[in-house]
């Protein structure tokens, strides 16, 4: 796509769409590959350079990385479909940057060593810089510069932390690192903890942990709708990195370093959840409210995973999938709802009416009915189909984000609350209370925004929406509904994933047992029989 230059956007769009769909299909196949079977079959490994572990690069797919790859592919496909309506034309290199973003995401979830995790982090961050600035406007540039500055500092801390860990353990392969850290001499224990702490700051800044998350609401609110939708998965990269390295390097059997940093994760996550809850309650704009909901979801995940309880981690992983899909759908809805409010002053011109939802639900007005201030019947009034779609989609997103029945957000919170009832300690009860209060705050904030967008009486024409804009939102909400319909299978998968995470020996054994492919044996030359004269 880079070689195609600044034109031929149709070809670029086709290549981007085909590649994104193929990546999602491969991620689903990978999830089915590692999700079926016993513990020994729950890992898929590949040695790109055919070097033995731990000296060469290794790519590892287990239940967690496969789940994250599927979420990344699903969010990417939805964002791309939405962008194809018009946003992909706002910049020259949108499609190339989009694919580089996916390279970084898939690589970060599948890599098995720290240095390549740093490389893929830099790839996805470099692409995100360009995508965030995609379009124009001083607000986007200002938020983009803050975002770039914060992530550059986090990258520097990442590199320092990796260097310290390499100096202590002499390896960067995650499985090998886990074994080496258990036998680190006591004299190097402080350096080990310092390197792990610096590395954790880099990850937690990306995961939007308080107080390192001040950059997220303005940056995500300033980004274009498809870019903001794609960025929902970026905060989950930080959560994934913390979860992967913490469970591998500091499990309960790590000796003097066992459960190092668990209290920081728990109380930091609780503070983040509280901050996101207050932010959702105070937000007047839907884009900022959506940003604070992402912060609240990150706080919920970090706090729940910090307890190191497989049952609680299972519900948290289910919540991760639900909140990612709903967060992306909510960011995609932001622009459509703002467009619906501004349609009277600045009507949207739709090039192809066949791609719009302009039709109305015909209904004869009832003469004997309640009337409004203009003596028009309230019952039987025709509702524009586009406005009805926005209302239903917004309501479903609100139900998932607030954790209300019957959608996946309620199932996820119920699974975590049920586990917390049987846990002891002040932190468990604080998380229990905050999960309920965050749902109440989200419902209140979203209800206030919904009233402003749908219940305010204004004489304005109905919005016109393209099908390519509404389709990805519908697909994301369908994913949330499928999480409920197949909730038992989904919870079994997340429980198996949590068990594998909290028993890191399975991961270590699978990685260290990987063997390079043997070189093919040389072919013996054919024996030519002697010719008799």
Short mmCIF file of C-alpha atoms in Angstrom, two decimals:
data_model
loop_
_atom_site.label_atom_id
_atom_site.label_comp_id
_atom_site.label_asym_id
_atom_site.label_seq_id
_atom_site.Cartn_x
_atom_site.Cartn_y
_atom_site.Cartn_z
CA UNK A 1 0.00 0.00 0.00
CA UNK A 2 2.91 2.34 0.59
CA UNK A 3 4.15 1.65 -2.93
CA UNK A 4 0.77 2.65 -4.37
CA UNK A 5 1.48 6.27 -3.46
CA UNK A 6 -1.10 8.87 -2.55
CA UNK A 7 -3.82 7.73 -4.92
CA UNK A 8 -5.66 4.46 -5.64
CA UNK A 9 -7.48 4.58 -2.35
CA UNK A 10 -9.99 2.02 -3.58
CA UNK A 11 -7.25 -0.58 -4.02
CA UNK A 12 -5.79 0.30 -0.63
CA UNK A 13 -9.19 -0.05 1.01
CA UNK A 14 -9.72 -3.45 -0.62
CA UNK A 15 -6.28 -4.67 0.49
CA UNK A 16 -6.79 -3.38 4.01
CA UNK A 17 -10.22 -4.96 4.31
CA UNK A 18 -9.06 -8.32 2.92
CA UNK A 19 -6.05 -8.40 5.23
CA UNK A 20 -8.09 -7.43 8.30
CA UNK A 21 -10.72 -10.08 7.60
CA UNK A 22 -8.01 -12.70 7.03
CA UNK A 23 -6.30 -11.75 10.28
CA UNK A 24 -9.55 -12.08 12.23
CA UNK A 25 -10.30 -15.47 10.67
CA UNK A 26 -6.81 -16.73 11.52
CA UNK A 27 -7.19 -15.45 15.08
CA UNK A 28 -10.49 -17.33 15.43
CA UNK A 29 -8.89 -20.51 14.09
CA UNK A 30 -6.03 -20.05 16.54
CA UNK A 31 -8.49 -19.63 19.41
CA UNK A 32 -10.26 -22.84 18.40
CA UNK A 33 -6.88 -24.58 18.14
CA UNK A 34 -5.74 -23.74 21.67
CA UNK A 35 -9.19 -23.68 23.28
CA UNK A 36 -10.06 -27.30 22.54
CA UNK A 37 -8.32 -30.16 24.26
CA UNK A 38 -6.33 -30.72 27.41
CA UNK A 39 -3.65 -28.53 28.97
CA UNK A 40 -0.89 -30.02 26.81
CA UNK A 41 -2.71 -28.96 23.63
CA UNK A 42 -3.47 -25.42 24.85
CA UNK A 43 -0.28 -23.94 23.35
CA UNK A 44 0.83 -23.33 19.80
CA UNK A 45 4.46 -22.31 19.23
CA UNK A 46 6.50 -21.13 16.28
CA UNK A 47 10.22 -20.39 16.04
CA UNK A 48 10.56 -17.83 13.21
CA UNK A 49 14.35 -18.08 12.98
CA UNK A 50 14.45 -21.80 13.79
CA UNK A 51 16.77 -21.11 16.72
CA UNK A 52 16.38 -23.12 19.94
CA UNK A 53 14.72 -21.59 22.97
CA UNK A 54 15.77 -19.31 24.69
CA UNK A 55 18.28 -17.98 22.14
CA UNK A 56 15.91 -17.21 19.28
CA UNK A 57 12.56 -15.48 18.81
CA UNK A 58 9.54 -17.53 19.82
CA UNK A 59 5.88 -16.82 19.15
CA UNK A 60 3.48 -18.38 21.65
CA UNK A 61 -0.28 -18.68 21.41
CA UNK A 62 -2.23 -19.78 24.45
CA UNK A 63 -5.84 -19.16 25.47
CA UNK A 64 -5.14 -15.61 26.67
CA UNK A 65 -3.14 -14.43 23.66
CA UNK A 66 -5.63 -16.05 21.26
CA UNK A 67 -8.52 -14.28 23.01
CA UNK A 68 -6.71 -10.95 22.77
CA UNK A 69 -5.94 -11.56 19.07
CA UNK A 70 -9.62 -12.23 18.35
CA UNK A 71 -10.66 -9.07 20.19
CA UNK A 72 -8.04 -7.04 18.30
CA UNK A 73 -9.20 -8.43 14.96
CA UNK A 74 -12.88 -7.86 15.75
CA UNK A 75 -12.40 -4.28 16.92
CA UNK A 76 -10.14 -3.57 13.93
CA UNK A 77 -12.67 -4.90 11.42
CA UNK A 78 -15.50 -2.86 12.96
CA UNK A 79 -13.40 0.32 12.99
CA UNK A 80 -12.26 -0.21 9.41
CA UNK A 81 -15.80 -0.77 8.12
CA UNK A 82 -16.87 2.46 9.79
CA UNK A 83 -13.86 4.33 8.38
CA UNK A 84 -14.66 3.21 4.84
CA UNK A 85 -17.72 5.47 4.86
CA UNK A 86 -15.57 8.61 4.71
CA UNK A 87 -12.83 8.82 7.35
CA UNK A 88 -10.25 6.84 5.39
CA UNK A 89 -10.14 9.69 2.86
CA UNK A 90 -9.02 12.25 5.45
CA UNK A 91 -5.39 11.12 5.27
CA UNK A 92 -3.02 9.66 2.71
CA UNK A 93 -1.54 6.78 4.70
CA UNK A 94 -4.55 5.71 6.76
CA UNK A 95 -4.66 2.14 5.45
CA UNK A 96 -0.93 1.53 5.79
CA UNK A 97 -0.91 2.90 9.34
CA UNK A 98 -3.95 0.76 10.14
CA UNK A 99 -2.13 -2.40 9.09
CA UNK A 100 1.01 -1.40 11.01
CA UNK A 101 -1.20 -0.95 14.05
CA UNK A 102 -2.48 -4.51 13.62
CA UNK A 103 1.09 -5.82 13.20
CA UNK A 104 2.00 -4.31 16.56
CA UNK A 105 -1.14 -5.61 18.27
CA UNK A 106 -0.88 -9.18 17.02
CA UNK A 107 2.87 -9.24 17.68
CA UNK A 108 2.51 -7.94 21.24
CA UNK A 109 -0.06 -10.62 22.05
CA UNK A 110 1.90 -13.48 20.48
CA UNK A 111 5.53 -12.76 21.28
CA UNK A 112 7.30 -14.85 23.89
CA UNK A 113 10.22 -12.58 24.79
CA UNK A 114 10.54 -9.12 26.30
CA UNK A 115 12.66 -7.49 23.64
CA UNK A 116 10.25 -8.32 20.85
CA UNK A 117 7.43 -7.14 23.09
CA UNK A 118 9.25 -3.79 23.18
CA UNK A 119 9.63 -3.86 19.37
CA UNK A 120 5.93 -4.56 18.78
CA UNK A 121 5.00 -1.92 21.36
CA UNK A 122 6.97 0.63 19.38
CA UNK A 123 5.39 -0.48 16.10
CA UNK A 124 1.85 -0.10 17.42
CA UNK A 125 2.67 3.18 19.16
CA UNK A 126 4.28 4.68 16.05
CA UNK A 127 1.20 3.75 14.02
CA UNK A 128 -1.11 5.11 16.72
CA UNK A 129 0.64 8.49 16.59
CA UNK A 130 -0.25 8.86 12.93
CA UNK A 131 -3.78 7.53 13.39
CA UNK A 132 -4.52 9.85 16.30
CA UNK A 133 -3.48 12.85 14.18
CA UNK A 134 -5.55 11.53 11.26
CA UNK A 135 -7.71 14.47 10.19
CA UNK A 136 -7.23 18.05 11.30
CA UNK A 137 -8.12 20.47 14.06
CA UNK A 138 -6.15 22.08 16.92
CA UNK A 139 -7.82 19.91 19.58
CA UNK A 140 -6.63 16.74 17.84
CA UNK A 141 -3.09 18.07 17.43
CA UNK A 142 -2.90 19.22 21.06
CA UNK A 143 -4.19 15.88 22.41
CA UNK A 144 -1.95 14.01 19.98
CA UNK A 145 1.18 15.79 21.20
CA UNK A 146 0.34 14.96 24.82
CA UNK A 147 -0.29 11.35 23.85
CA UNK A 148 3.03 11.11 22.00
CA UNK A 149 4.99 12.68 24.86
CA UNK A 150 3.52 10.32 27.47
CA UNK A 151 4.13 7.23 25.37
CA UNK A 152 7.70 8.23 24.55
CA UNK A 153 8.45 8.48 28.27
CA UNK A 154 6.77 5.12 28.81
CA UNK A 155 8.88 3.59 26.04
CA UNK A 156 12.04 4.90 27.68
CA UNK A 157 11.00 3.35 31.01
CA UNK A 158 10.18 0.12 29.17
CA UNK A 159 13.70 -0.04 27.75
CA UNK A 160 15.32 0.73 31.11
CA UNK A 161 13.27 -1.96 32.83
CA UNK A 162 14.13 -4.53 30.17
CA UNK A 163 17.83 -3.69 30.49
CA UNK A 164 17.76 -4.13 34.28
CA UNK A 165 15.99 -7.47 34.04
CA UNK A 166 18.46 -8.66 31.42
CA UNK A 167 21.34 -7.59 33.63
CA UNK A 168 19.94 -9.63 36.53
CA UNK A 169 18.74 -12.75 34.70
CA UNK A 170 20.78 -12.81 31.50
CA UNK A 171 17.75 -13.67 29.36
CA UNK A 172 14.68 -11.97 27.90
CA UNK A 173 12.67 -15.05 26.97
CA UNK A 174 9.63 -14.87 29.25
CA UNK A 175 9.57 -18.57 30.13
CA UNK A 176 13.32 -18.70 30.71
CA UNK A 177 13.14 -15.43 32.66
CA UNK A 178 10.54 -16.93 34.97
CA UNK A 179 12.86 -19.82 35.85
CA UNK A 180 15.96 -17.63 36.23
CA UNK A 181 14.28 -15.12 38.57
CA UNK A 182 13.53 -17.82 41.11
CA UNK A 183 17.23 -18.40 41.71
CA UNK A 184 18.39 -14.78 41.67
CA UNK A 185 20.81 -14.23 44.58
CA UNK A 186 19.60 -12.12 47.45
CA UNK A 187 22.17 -9.43 46.64
CA UNK A 188 20.48 -8.84 43.27
CA UNK A 189 16.92 -9.01 44.59
CA UNK A 190 16.62 -5.23 44.95
CA UNK A 191 17.80 -4.66 41.38
CA UNK A 192 15.29 -7.25 40.18
CA UNK A 193 12.41 -5.53 41.95
CA UNK A 194 13.54 -2.12 40.68
CA UNK A 195 13.62 -3.34 37.08
CA UNK A 196 10.21 -4.99 37.44
CA UNK A 197 8.75 -1.82 38.97
CA UNK A 198 10.07 0.42 36.19
CA UNK A 199 8.73 -2.00 33.60
CA UNK A 200 5.36 -2.07 35.36
CA UNK A 201 5.12 1.74 35.27
CA UNK A 202 5.51 1.64 31.49
CA UNK A 203 2.79 -0.99 31.14
CA UNK A 204 0.42 0.61 33.64
CA UNK A 205 0.74 4.00 31.95
CA UNK A 206 -0.49 2.34 28.77
CA UNK A 207 -3.20 0.54 30.73
CA UNK A 208 -4.45 3.94 32.02
CA UNK A 209 -3.81 3.27 35.72
CA UNK A 210 -4.42 6.26 37.98
CA UNK A 211 -2.66 8.72 38.22
CA UNK A 212 -1.01 7.92 34.87
CA UNK A 213 -4.23 8.18 32.87
CA UNK A 214 -4.84 11.91 32.55
CA UNK A 215 -3.98 11.72 28.85
CA UNK A 216 -6.69 9.23 27.85
CA UNK A 217 -10.03 11.12 27.91
CA UNK A 218 -8.86 14.13 25.84
CA UNK A 219 -6.88 11.97 23.40
CA UNK A 220 -9.67 9.48 22.74
CA UNK A 221 -12.28 12.24 22.57
CA UNK A 222 -10.22 14.18 20.01
CA UNK A 223 -9.51 11.17 17.78
CA UNK A 224 -11.75 10.36 14.84
CA UNK A 225 -14.50 7.85 15.58
CA UNK A 226 -12.89 4.78 13.93
CA UNK A 227 -9.49 5.54 15.47
CA UNK A 228 -11.01 5.94 18.94
CA UNK A 229 -12.83 2.66 18.44
CA UNK A 230 -9.57 0.92 17.53
CA UNK A 231 -7.76 2.52 20.46
CA UNK A 232 -10.06 0.72 22.89
CA UNK A 233 -7.86 -2.36 22.50
CA UNK A 234 -4.64 -0.39 23.10
CA UNK A 235 -5.29 0.03 26.82
CA UNK A 236 -5.87 -3.72 27.00
CA UNK A 237 -2.34 -4.27 25.66
CA UNK A 238 -0.95 -2.77 28.86
CA UNK A 239 -3.29 -4.92 30.95
CA UNK A 240 -2.23 -8.00 28.99
CA UNK A 241 1.49 -7.26 29.45
CA UNK A 242 1.12 -6.79 33.20
CA UNK A 243 -0.94 -9.95 33.55
CA UNK A 244 1.42 -12.04 31.43
CA UNK A 245 4.67 -10.99 33.10
CA UNK A 246 3.31 -10.78 36.65
CA UNK A 247 1.84 -14.29 36.60
CA UNK A 248 5.01 -15.69 35.02
CA UNK A 249 7.67 -13.91 37.07
CA UNK A 250 6.05 -13.48 40.49
CA UNK A 251 3.72 -16.45 41.11
CA UNK A 252 3.13 -17.91 44.55
CA UNK A 253 6.12 -20.23 44.07
CA UNK A 254 8.63 -17.47 43.31
CA UNK A 255 10.22 -17.57 46.75
CA UNK A 256 11.15 -14.19 48.22
CA UNK A 257 9.60 -12.40 45.23
CA UNK A 258 6.27 -14.25 45.38
CA UNK A 259 3.29 -11.97 44.61
CA UNK A 260 5.58 -8.92 44.32
CA UNK A 261 3.47 -5.85 43.55
CA UNK A 262 0.07 -7.50 44.12
CA UNK A 263 -1.08 -4.83 46.59
CA UNK A 264 -0.07 -2.09 44.16
CA UNK A 265 -2.13 -3.73 41.43
CA UNK A 266 -5.16 -4.18 43.67
CA UNK A 267 -5.25 -0.73 45.26
CA UNK A 268 -4.07 1.01 42.09
CA UNK A 269 -6.86 -0.70 40.19
CA UNK A 270 -9.39 0.32 42.81
CA UNK A 271 -8.23 3.95 42.62
CA UNK A 272 -8.48 3.80 38.82
CA UNK A 273 -11.98 2.35 39.00
CA UNK A 274 -13.04 5.08 41.43
CA UNK A 275 -11.51 7.76 39.20
CA UNK A 276 -13.29 6.40 36.13
CA UNK A 277 -16.57 6.22 38.05
CA UNK A 278 -16.40 9.87 39.09
CA UNK A 279 -15.36 10.83 35.55
CA UNK A 280 -18.36 9.07 34.00
CA UNK A 281 -20.70 10.77 36.46
CA UNK A 282 -19.21 14.22 35.80
CA UNK A 283 -18.86 14.01 31.99
CA UNK A 284 -21.20 16.09 29.90
CA UNK A 285 -19.91 14.89 26.53
CA UNK A 286 -20.44 11.35 25.32
CA UNK A 287 -16.88 11.05 23.95
CA UNK A 288 -15.33 11.89 27.32
CA UNK A 289 -17.78 9.62 29.11
CA UNK A 290 -16.72 6.78 26.81
CA UNK A 291 -13.08 7.55 27.65
CA UNK A 292 -13.75 7.39 31.37
CA UNK A 293 -15.59 4.10 30.87
CA UNK A 294 -12.39 2.69 29.35
CA UNK A 295 -10.48 3.88 32.43
CA UNK A 296 -13.04 2.23 34.72
CA UNK A 297 -12.78 -1.04 32.79
CA UNK A 298 -8.98 -0.99 33.06
CA UNK A 299 -9.20 -0.37 36.80
CA UNK A 300 -11.65 -3.24 37.19
CA UNK A 301 -9.37 -5.63 35.31
CA UNK A 302 -6.16 -4.66 37.12
CA UNK A 303 -7.77 -4.81 40.56
CA UNK A 304 -9.49 -8.14 39.93
CA UNK A 305 -6.41 -9.78 38.44
CA UNK A 306 -4.22 -8.51 41.30
CA UNK A 307 -6.05 -10.73 43.79
CA UNK A 308 -4.52 -13.80 42.11
CA UNK A 309 -7.76 -15.76 42.41
CA UNK A 310 -8.56 -17.93 39.35
CA UNK A 311 -12.33 -17.65 39.85
CA UNK A 312 -12.16 -13.83 40.02
CA UNK A 313 -9.74 -13.71 37.08
CA UNK A 314 -12.19 -15.81 35.05
CA UNK A 315 -14.95 -13.23 35.48
CA UNK A 316 -12.47 -10.42 34.80
CA UNK A 317 -11.41 -11.98 31.48
CA UNK A 318 -15.07 -12.33 30.47
CA UNK A 319 -15.49 -8.68 31.43
CA UNK A 320 -12.45 -7.81 29.30
CA UNK A 321 -14.10 -9.21 26.18
CA UNK A 322 -17.45 -7.58 26.93
CA UNK A 323 -16.07 -4.13 27.77
CA UNK A 324 -13.81 -4.09 24.70
CA UNK A 325 -16.66 -4.76 22.28
CA UNK A 326 -19.03 -2.33 24.00
CA UNK A 327 -16.38 0.40 24.28
CA UNK A 328 -15.63 0.24 20.57
CA UNK A 329 -19.35 0.39 19.70
CA UNK A 330 -19.84 3.38 22.01
CA UNK A 331 -17.00 5.34 20.40
CA UNK A 332 -18.40 4.61 16.94
CA UNK A 333 -21.81 5.87 18.09
CA UNK A 334 -20.40 9.18 19.34
CA UNK A 335 -20.06 10.72 15.90
CA UNK A 336 -23.43 9.45 14.69
CA UNK A 337 -25.23 10.89 17.71
CA UNK A 338 -23.48 14.25 17.32
CA UNK A 339 -24.41 14.23 13.65
CA UNK A 340 -28.05 13.58 14.56
CA UNK A 341 -28.04 16.69 16.78
CA UNK A 342 -26.48 18.87 14.09
CA UNK A 343 -28.46 17.59 11.13
CA UNK A 344 -30.72 20.64 11.04
CA UNK A 345 -27.89 23.19 10.97
CA UNK A 346 -25.55 21.18 8.80
CA UNK A 347 -27.42 18.42 6.97
CA UNK A 348 -25.36 15.44 5.90
CA UNK A 349 -25.13 14.84 2.20
CA UNK A 350 -25.24 11.15 1.39
CA UNK A 351 -23.81 10.34 -2.01
CA UNK A 352 -25.70 7.09 -2.50
CA UNK A 353 -29.20 6.95 -1.04
CA UNK A 354 -29.18 3.20 -1.35
CA UNK A 355 -26.57 3.10 1.42
CA UNK A 356 -28.69 5.10 3.87
CA UNK A 357 -31.46 4.34 6.32
CA UNK A 358 -33.84 7.16 5.32
CA UNK A 359 -37.11 5.24 5.48
CA UNK A 360 -39.75 5.88 8.10
CA UNK A 361 -41.97 3.53 10.03
CA UNK A 362 -45.38 4.43 8.70
CA UNK A 363 -48.14 4.74 11.25
CA UNK A 364 -51.50 6.47 11.16
CA UNK A 365 -51.84 9.03 13.93
CA UNK A 366 -54.44 8.27 16.55
CA UNK A 367 -56.93 11.09 16.84
CA UNK A 368 -58.05 10.36 20.40
CA UNK A 369 -54.66 10.45 22.13
CA UNK A 370 -52.45 12.60 24.31
CA UNK A 371 -51.18 15.67 22.49
CA UNK A 372 -47.99 17.65 22.87
CA UNK A 373 -47.67 21.43 23.08
CA UNK A 374 -48.27 21.76 19.34
CA UNK A 375 -51.48 19.70 19.43
CA UNK A 376 -49.86 16.71 17.75
CA UNK A 377 -50.46 13.14 18.85
CA UNK A 378 -47.73 11.58 20.96
CA UNK A 379 -48.89 8.04 20.19
CA UNK A 380 -48.68 6.77 16.65
CA UNK A 381 -46.11 9.34 15.53
CA UNK A 382 -43.79 8.11 12.79
CA UNK A 383 -40.26 7.33 14.02
CA UNK A 384 -37.35 7.63 11.57
CA UNK A 385 -35.63 4.28 11.22
CA UNK A 386 -32.16 5.84 11.47
CA UNK A 387 -33.08 7.55 14.75
CA UNK A 388 -34.60 4.33 16.03
CA UNK A 389 -31.38 2.47 15.24
CA UNK A 390 -29.32 5.04 17.13
CA UNK A 391 -31.64 4.83 20.11
CA UNK A 392 -31.61 1.05 20.29
CA UNK A 393 -27.84 0.83 19.75
CA UNK A 394 -27.16 3.47 22.41
CA UNK A 395 -29.45 1.70 24.88
CA UNK A 396 -27.71 -1.63 24.33
CA UNK A 397 -24.28 -0.03 24.74
CA UNK A 398 -25.45 1.63 27.95
CA UNK A 399 -26.69 -1.71 29.31
CA UNK A 400 -23.34 -3.40 28.66
CA UNK A 401 -21.19 -0.55 29.98
CA UNK A 402 -23.32 -0.15 33.12
CA UNK A 403 -23.46 -3.91 33.70
CA UNK A 404 -27.27 -4.12 33.59
CA UNK A 405 -29.19 -7.24 32.50
CA UNK A 406 -29.63 -8.99 30.19
CA UNK A 407 -26.40 -8.40 28.22
CA UNK A 408 -22.80 -9.46 28.74
CA UNK A 409 -21.81 -6.64 31.10
CA UNK A 410 -24.24 -7.96 33.69
CA UNK A 411 -22.96 -11.54 33.36
CA UNK A 412 -19.34 -10.37 33.78
CA UNK A 413 -20.05 -8.27 36.87
CA UNK A 414 -22.25 -10.97 38.38
CA UNK A 415 -19.44 -13.51 37.96
CA UNK A 416 -16.98 -11.21 39.75
CA UNK A 417 -19.43 -10.17 42.48
CA UNK A 418 -20.30 -13.80 43.23
CA UNK A 419 -16.63 -14.61 43.76
CA UNK A 420 -15.98 -11.51 45.87
CA UNK A 421 -18.73 -12.56 48.31
CA UNK A 422 -16.59 -15.49 49.42
CA UNK A 423 -13.34 -13.53 49.70
CA UNK A 424 -11.99 -11.86 52.82
CA UNK A 425 -10.23 -8.56 53.30
CA UNK A 426 -11.04 -4.89 52.93
CA UNK A 427 -9.86 -4.71 49.31
CA UNK A 428 -12.36 -7.38 48.22
CA UNK A 429 -15.27 -5.48 49.77
CA UNK A 430 -14.08 -2.18 48.31
CA UNK A 431 -14.02 -3.76 44.85
CA UNK A 432 -17.48 -5.23 45.48
CA UNK A 433 -18.86 -1.79 46.34
CA UNK A 434 -17.10 -0.02 43.49
CA UNK A 435 -18.40 -2.50 40.91
CA UNK A 436 -21.94 -1.63 41.95
CA UNK A 437 -21.30 2.11 42.23
CA UNK A 438 -19.53 2.24 38.86
CA UNK A 439 -22.54 0.62 37.22
CA UNK A 440 -24.84 3.16 38.86
CA UNK A 441 -22.60 6.06 37.78
CA UNK A 442 -22.37 4.75 34.21
CA UNK A 443 -26.14 4.31 34.02
CA UNK A 444 -26.72 7.84 35.38
CA UNK A 445 -24.21 9.46 33.03
CA UNK A 446 -25.43 7.58 29.96
CA UNK A 447 -29.07 8.30 30.84
CA UNK A 448 -28.28 12.01 31.05
CA UNK A 449 -26.54 11.91 27.66
CA UNK A 450 -29.40 9.89 26.17
CA UNK A 451 -31.98 12.41 27.34
CA UNK A 452 -30.03 15.20 25.69
CA UNK A 453 -29.76 13.34 22.39
CA UNK A 454 -33.13 11.62 22.13
CA UNK A 455 -35.68 13.14 24.49
CA UNK A 456 -35.09 16.84 23.87
CA UNK A 457 -37.90 18.16 21.72
CA UNK A 458 -36.35 19.85 18.71
CA UNK A 459 -37.79 20.32 15.26
CA UNK A 460 -35.06 18.77 13.24
CA UNK A 461 -35.10 16.37 10.31
CA UNK A 462 -34.13 12.75 10.72
CA UNK A 463 -30.44 11.84 10.34
CA UNK A 464 -29.33 9.81 7.35
CA UNK A 465 -26.88 7.03 8.05
CA UNK A 466 -24.90 4.82 5.72
CA UNK A 467 -25.23 1.08 6.15
CA UNK A 468 -21.43 0.76 6.27
CA UNK A 469 -21.53 2.98 9.38
CA UNK A 470 -24.31 1.10 11.15
CA UNK A 471 -23.17 -2.43 10.27
CA UNK A 472 -20.04 -2.51 12.50
CA UNK A 473 -21.99 -1.18 15.49
CA UNK A 474 -24.58 -3.88 15.01
CA UNK A 475 -21.90 -6.57 14.72
CA UNK A 476 -20.18 -5.43 17.93
CA UNK A 477 -23.46 -5.48 19.84
CA UNK A 478 -24.22 -8.88 18.32
CA UNK A 479 -20.91 -10.07 19.78
CA UNK A 480 -22.03 -8.87 23.22
CA UNK A 481 -25.31 -10.73 22.78
CA UNK A 482 -23.49 -13.92 21.72
CA UNK A 483 -21.39 -13.73 24.87
CA UNK A 484 -24.67 -14.10 26.78
CA UNK A 485 -26.23 -16.75 24.55
CA UNK A 486 -23.04 -18.83 24.77
CA UNK A 487 -22.20 -17.59 28.25
CA UNK A 488 -21.54 -21.04 29.68
CA UNK A 489 -18.98 -21.88 26.98
CA UNK A 490 -17.40 -18.43 27.27
CA UNK A 491 -17.05 -18.71 31.04
CA UNK A 492 -15.56 -22.19 30.72
CA UNK A 493 -13.00 -20.77 28.31
CA UNK A 494 -12.10 -17.87 30.59
CA UNK A 495 -11.89 -20.21 33.59
CA UNK A 496 -9.48 -22.48 31.70
CA UNK A 497 -7.51 -19.37 30.69
CA UNK A 498 -7.32 -18.17 34.31
CA UNK A 499 -6.22 -21.60 35.54
CA UNK A 500 -3.40 -21.66 32.98
CA UNK A 501 -2.29 -18.15 33.94
CA UNK A 502 -2.14 -18.91 37.63
CA UNK A 503 -0.24 -22.17 36.98
CA UNK A 504 2.64 -20.75 34.90
CA UNK A 505 4.47 -24.07 34.84
CA UNK A 506 2.36 -25.18 31.88
CA UNK A 507 3.42 -22.17 29.84
CA UNK A 508 7.07 -22.58 30.83
CA UNK A 509 7.15 -26.28 29.99
CA UNK A 510 5.48 -25.76 26.62
CA UNK A 511 7.88 -22.99 25.57
CA UNK A 512 11.05 -24.64 26.79
CA UNK A 513 10.08 -27.89 25.06
CA UNK A 514 9.89 -26.23 21.63
CA UNK A 515 12.45 -27.69 19.26
CA UNK A 516 13.77 -26.26 15.98
CA UNK A 517 12.78 -28.00 12.80
CA UNK A 518 15.50 -30.43 11.79
CA UNK A 519 17.40 -29.62 8.61
CA UNK A 520 16.49 -31.90 5.70
CA UNK A 521 19.00 -34.68 5.14
CA UNK A 522 21.14 -34.27 2.02
CA UNK A 523 19.99 -36.26 -0.96
CA UNK A 524 22.48 -38.94 -1.99
CA UNK A 525 23.60 -38.60 -5.61
CA UNK A 526 22.18 -41.16 -7.93
CA UNK A 527 24.46 -44.10 -8.65
CA UNK A 528 25.16 -44.32 -12.34
CA UNK A 529 25.83 -47.91 -13.41
CA UNK A 530 28.94 -48.58 -15.35
CA UNK A 531 28.48 -48.96 -19.04
CA UNK A 532 30.10 -51.98 -20.53
CA UNK A 533 31.93 -51.38 -23.74
#
